[in-house]
Coordinates of C-alpha atoms and ligand atoms in Angstrom, one line a residue:
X1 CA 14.8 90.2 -38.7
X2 CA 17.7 87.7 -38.1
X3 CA 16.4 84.0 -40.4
X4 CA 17.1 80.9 -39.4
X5 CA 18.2 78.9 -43.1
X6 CA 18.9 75.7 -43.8
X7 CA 21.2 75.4 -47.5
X8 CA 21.3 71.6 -48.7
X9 CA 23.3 71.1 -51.1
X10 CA 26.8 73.7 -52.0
X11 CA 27.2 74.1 -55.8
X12 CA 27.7 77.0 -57.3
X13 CA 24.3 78.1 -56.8
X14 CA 23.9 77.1 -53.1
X15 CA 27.3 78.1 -52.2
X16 CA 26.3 81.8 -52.9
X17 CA 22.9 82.0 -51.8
X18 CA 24.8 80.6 -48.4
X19 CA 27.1 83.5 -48.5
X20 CA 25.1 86.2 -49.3
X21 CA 22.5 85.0 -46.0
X22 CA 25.8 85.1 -44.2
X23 CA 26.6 88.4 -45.7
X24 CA 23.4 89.5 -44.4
X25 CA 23.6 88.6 -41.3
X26 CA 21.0 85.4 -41.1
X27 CA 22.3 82.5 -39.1
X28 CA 23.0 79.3 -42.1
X29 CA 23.4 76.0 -41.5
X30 CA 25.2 75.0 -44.9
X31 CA 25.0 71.1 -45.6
X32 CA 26.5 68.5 -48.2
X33 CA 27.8 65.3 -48.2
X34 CA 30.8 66.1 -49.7
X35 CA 33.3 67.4 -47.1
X36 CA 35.6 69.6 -49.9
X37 CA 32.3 71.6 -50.4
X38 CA 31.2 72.1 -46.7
X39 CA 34.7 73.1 -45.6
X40 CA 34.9 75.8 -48.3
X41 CA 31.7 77.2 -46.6
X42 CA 33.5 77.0 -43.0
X43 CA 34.1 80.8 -42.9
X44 CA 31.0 82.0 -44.6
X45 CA 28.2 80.0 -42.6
X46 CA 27.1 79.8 -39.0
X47 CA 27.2 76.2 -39.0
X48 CA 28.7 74.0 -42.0
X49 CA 28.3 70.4 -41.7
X50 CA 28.6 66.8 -43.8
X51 CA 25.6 64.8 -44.3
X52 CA 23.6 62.8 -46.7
X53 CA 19.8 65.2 -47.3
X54 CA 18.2 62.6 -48.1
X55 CA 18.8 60.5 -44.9
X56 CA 15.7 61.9 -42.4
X57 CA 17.4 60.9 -39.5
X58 CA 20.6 62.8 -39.9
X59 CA 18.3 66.3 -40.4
X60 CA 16.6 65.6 -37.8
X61 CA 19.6 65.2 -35.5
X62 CA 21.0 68.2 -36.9
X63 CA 18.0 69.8 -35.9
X64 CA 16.7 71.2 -39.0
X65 CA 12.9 71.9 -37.7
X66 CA 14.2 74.5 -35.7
X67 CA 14.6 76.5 -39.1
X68 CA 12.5 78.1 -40.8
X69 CA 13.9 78.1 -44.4
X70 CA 15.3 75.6 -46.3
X71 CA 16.8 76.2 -49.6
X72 CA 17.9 72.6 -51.5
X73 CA 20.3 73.4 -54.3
X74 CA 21.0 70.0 -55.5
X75 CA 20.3 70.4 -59.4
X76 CA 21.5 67.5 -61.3
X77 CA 20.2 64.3 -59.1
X78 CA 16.6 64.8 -59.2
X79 CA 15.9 61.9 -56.6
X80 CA 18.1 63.6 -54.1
X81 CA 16.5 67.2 -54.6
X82 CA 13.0 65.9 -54.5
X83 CA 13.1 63.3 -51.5
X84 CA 14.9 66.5 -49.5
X85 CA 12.5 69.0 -50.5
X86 CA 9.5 66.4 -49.4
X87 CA 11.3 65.7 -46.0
X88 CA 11.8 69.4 -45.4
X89 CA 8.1 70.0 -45.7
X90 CA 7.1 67.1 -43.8
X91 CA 9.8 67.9 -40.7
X92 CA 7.6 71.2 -40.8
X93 CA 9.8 74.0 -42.6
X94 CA 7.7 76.9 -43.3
X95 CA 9.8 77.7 -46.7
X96 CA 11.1 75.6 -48.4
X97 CA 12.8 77.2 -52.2
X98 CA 14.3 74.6 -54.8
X99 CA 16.8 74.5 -57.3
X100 CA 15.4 72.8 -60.5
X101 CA 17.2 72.1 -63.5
X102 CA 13.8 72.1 -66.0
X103 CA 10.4 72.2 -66.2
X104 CA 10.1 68.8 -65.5
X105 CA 11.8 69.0 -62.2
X106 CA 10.4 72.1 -61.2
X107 CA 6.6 70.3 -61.9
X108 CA 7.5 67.2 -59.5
X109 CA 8.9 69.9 -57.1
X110 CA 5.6 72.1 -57.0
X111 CA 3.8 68.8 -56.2
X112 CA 5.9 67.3 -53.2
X113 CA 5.2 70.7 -51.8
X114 CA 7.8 73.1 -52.6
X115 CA 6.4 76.6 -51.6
X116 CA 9.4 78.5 -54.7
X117 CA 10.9 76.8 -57.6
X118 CA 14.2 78.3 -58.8
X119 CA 15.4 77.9 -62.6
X120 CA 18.9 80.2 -62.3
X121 CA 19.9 78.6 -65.6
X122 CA 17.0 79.4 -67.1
X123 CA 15.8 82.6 -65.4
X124 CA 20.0 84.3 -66.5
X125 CA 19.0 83.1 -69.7
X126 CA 15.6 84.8 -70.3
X127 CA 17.2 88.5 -68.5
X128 CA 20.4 88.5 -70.7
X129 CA 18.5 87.7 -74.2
X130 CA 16.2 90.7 -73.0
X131 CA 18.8 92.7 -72.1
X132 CA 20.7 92.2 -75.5
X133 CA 17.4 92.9 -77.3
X134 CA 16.8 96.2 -76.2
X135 CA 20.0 98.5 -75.7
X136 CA 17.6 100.9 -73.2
X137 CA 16.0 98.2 -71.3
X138 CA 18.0 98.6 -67.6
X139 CA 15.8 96.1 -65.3
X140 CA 12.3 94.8 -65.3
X141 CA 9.7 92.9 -63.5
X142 CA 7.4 90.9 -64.9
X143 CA 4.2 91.1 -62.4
X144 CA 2.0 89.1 -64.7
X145 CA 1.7 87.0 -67.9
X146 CA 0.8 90.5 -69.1
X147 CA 2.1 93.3 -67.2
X148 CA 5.4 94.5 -66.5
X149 CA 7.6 97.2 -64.8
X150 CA 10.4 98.3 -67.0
X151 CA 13.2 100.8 -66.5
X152 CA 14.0 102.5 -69.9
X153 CA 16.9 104.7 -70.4
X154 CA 16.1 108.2 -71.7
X155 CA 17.3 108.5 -75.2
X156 CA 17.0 111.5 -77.6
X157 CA 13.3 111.0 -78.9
X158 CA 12.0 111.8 -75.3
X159 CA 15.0 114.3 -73.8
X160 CA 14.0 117.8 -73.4
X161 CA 10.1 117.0 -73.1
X162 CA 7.8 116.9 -70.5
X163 CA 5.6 114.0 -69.4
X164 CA 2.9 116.0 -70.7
X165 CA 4.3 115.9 -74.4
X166 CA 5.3 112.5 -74.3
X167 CA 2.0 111.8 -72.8
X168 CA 2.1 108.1 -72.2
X169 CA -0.8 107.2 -70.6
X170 CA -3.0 108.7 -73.5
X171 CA -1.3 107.7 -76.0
X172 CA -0.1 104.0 -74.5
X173 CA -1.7 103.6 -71.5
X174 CA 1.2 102.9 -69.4
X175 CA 2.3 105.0 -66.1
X176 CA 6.0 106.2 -65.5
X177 CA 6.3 105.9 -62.0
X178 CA 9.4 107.3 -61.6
X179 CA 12.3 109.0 -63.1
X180 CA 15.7 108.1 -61.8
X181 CA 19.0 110.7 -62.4
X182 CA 22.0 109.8 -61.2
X183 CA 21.7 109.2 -57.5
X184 CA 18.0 110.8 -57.1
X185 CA 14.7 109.5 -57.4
X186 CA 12.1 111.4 -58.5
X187 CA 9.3 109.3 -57.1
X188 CA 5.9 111.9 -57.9
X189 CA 6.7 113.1 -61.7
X190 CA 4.7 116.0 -62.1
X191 CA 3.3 116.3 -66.2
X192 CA 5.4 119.1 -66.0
X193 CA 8.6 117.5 -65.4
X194 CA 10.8 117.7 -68.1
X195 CA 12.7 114.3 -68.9
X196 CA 16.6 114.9 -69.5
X197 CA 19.0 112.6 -72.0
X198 CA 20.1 109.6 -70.1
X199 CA 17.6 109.7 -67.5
X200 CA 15.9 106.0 -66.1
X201 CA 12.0 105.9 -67.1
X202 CA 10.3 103.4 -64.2
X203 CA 7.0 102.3 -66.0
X204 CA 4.1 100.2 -65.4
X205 CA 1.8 98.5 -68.6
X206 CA 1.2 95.8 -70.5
X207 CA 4.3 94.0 -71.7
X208 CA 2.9 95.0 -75.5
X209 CA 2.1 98.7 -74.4
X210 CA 5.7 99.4 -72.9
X211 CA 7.5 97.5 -76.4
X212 CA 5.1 100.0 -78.4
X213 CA 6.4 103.0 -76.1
X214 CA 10.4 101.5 -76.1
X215 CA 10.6 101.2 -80.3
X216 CA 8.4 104.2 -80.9
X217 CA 8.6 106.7 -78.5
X218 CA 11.4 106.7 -75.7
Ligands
LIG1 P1 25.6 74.4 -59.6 O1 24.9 75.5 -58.9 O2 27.0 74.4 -59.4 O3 25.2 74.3 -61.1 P2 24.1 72.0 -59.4 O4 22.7 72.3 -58.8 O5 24.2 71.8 -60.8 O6 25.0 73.1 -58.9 P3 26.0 70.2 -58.3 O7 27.1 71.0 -58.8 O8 25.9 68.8 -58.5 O9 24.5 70.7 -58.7 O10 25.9 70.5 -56.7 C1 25.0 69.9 -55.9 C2 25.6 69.7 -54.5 O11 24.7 68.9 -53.8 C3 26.9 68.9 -54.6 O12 27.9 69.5 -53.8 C4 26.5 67.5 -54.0 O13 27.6 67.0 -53.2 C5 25.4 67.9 -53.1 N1 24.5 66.8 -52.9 C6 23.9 66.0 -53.8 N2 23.1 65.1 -53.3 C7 23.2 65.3 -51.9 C8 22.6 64.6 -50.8 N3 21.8 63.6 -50.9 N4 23.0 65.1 -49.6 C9 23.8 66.1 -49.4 N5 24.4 66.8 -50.4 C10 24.1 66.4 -51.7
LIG2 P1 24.2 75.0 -67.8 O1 23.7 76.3 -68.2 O2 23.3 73.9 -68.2 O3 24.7 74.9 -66.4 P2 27.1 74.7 -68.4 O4 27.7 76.0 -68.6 O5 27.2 74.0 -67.1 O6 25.5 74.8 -68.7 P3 27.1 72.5 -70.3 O7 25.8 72.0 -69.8 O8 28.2 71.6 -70.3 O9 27.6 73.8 -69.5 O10 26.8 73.2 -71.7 C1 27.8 73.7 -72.5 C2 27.4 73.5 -73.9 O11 28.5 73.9 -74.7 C3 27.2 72.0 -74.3 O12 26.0 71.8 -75.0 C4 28.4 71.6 -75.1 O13 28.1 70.7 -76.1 C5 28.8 73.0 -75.7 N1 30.2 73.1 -76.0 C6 31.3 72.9 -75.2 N2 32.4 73.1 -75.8 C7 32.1 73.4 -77.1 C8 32.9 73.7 -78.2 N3 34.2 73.7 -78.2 N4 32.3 73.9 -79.4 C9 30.9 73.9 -79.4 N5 30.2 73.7 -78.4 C10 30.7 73.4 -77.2
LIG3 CA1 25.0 72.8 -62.8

């Protein structure tokens, strides 16, 4: 389904959220006030225009509750980014996700109404320390405070066994839900699948659980 978006604001973080909707074929209106930034986004929005965000009128003119997403990506003035995210909500913008540059920001955000709170700095942070912690950890999810999906990499403890021997619920009561080779997907593993060197282990647990299972067992 085609989305109406509205970007506000065309940093580096806007800018390629405003591409990528392009990219995927949503029609984007791309706004800043700063006319260098909107006509780099010329070619890679529907509509790119100058305006001030914060000025109600000038949204409204450039009929902005015809959307219905807004995505404000202006991090470092905090007055800016929360009088647009409040006037987005209040013209009647279903969704409307933020930029925020801490925890303060994202707490005054949540309150003026915005429905997601984005902390890119913050979030790239947390995924490449985990990554650089654990040499098999591929992706994860966190779902919960407590519960995860990871995708492990395969390494010699588990090759050449089936799910049966490494017996993972049993022993840590977490589920693989999936075993990924190459290109295929193996989404039922049968207990008598046999896991192979190099092979990506999907699993569901507790954060704790799947840690156990990663240093011990996989
Ligand atoms: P980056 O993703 O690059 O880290 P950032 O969130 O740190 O971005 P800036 O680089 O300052 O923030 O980019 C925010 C953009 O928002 C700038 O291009 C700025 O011109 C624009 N902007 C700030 N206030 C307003 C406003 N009131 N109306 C329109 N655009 C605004
Ligand atoms: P952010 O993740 O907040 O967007 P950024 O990449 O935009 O960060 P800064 O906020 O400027 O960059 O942070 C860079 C940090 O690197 C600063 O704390 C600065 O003091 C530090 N820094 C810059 N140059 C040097 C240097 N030559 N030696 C040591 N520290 C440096
Ligand atoms: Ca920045």
């Amino acid at each position: 389904m085609k989305k109406q978006v509205v970007v506000i604001g065309l940093g580096r973080f806007g800018t390629s959220v405003c591409k990528e909707l392009h990219k995927l074929g949503h029609e984007v209106l791309a706004i800043d006030r700063n006319v260098e930034r909107v006509n780099g986004l010329l070619d890679f929005s529907a509509h790119a225009v100058v305006a001030d965000a914060t000025d109600e009128k000038s949204l409204k003119s450039l009929g902005v509750r015809n959307f219905d997403h807004g995505i404000v990506a202006i991090g470092d003035n905090l007055q800016s980014s929360v009088l647009c995210t409040l006037m987005l909500k209040e013209i009647g913008l279903k969704k409307v996700w933020v930029k925020a540059r801490d925890l303060q920001h994202q707490t005054i955000l949540e309150r003026v109404g915005a429905d997601r709170v984005i902390q890119p700095e913050n979030e790239m942070g947390i995924r490449v320390a985990h990554h650089m912690d654990s040499e098999k950890l591929i992706d994860y999810i966190d779902l919960s405070k407590d519960y995860s999906i990871v995708e492990l990499v395969a390494t010699e403890k588990t090759a050449n066994k089936s799910l049966n021997q490494v017996n993972i619920n049993a022993k840590y009561g977490c589920t693989i839900l999936a075993i990924k080779r190459g290109e295929e997907v193996n989404i039922v593993p049968l207990p008598s699948d046999v896991i192979r060197l190099g092979d990506i282990l999907i699993i569901i647990g507790h954060r704790e659980d799947l840690k156990r299972f990663e240093d011990r067992s996989v």
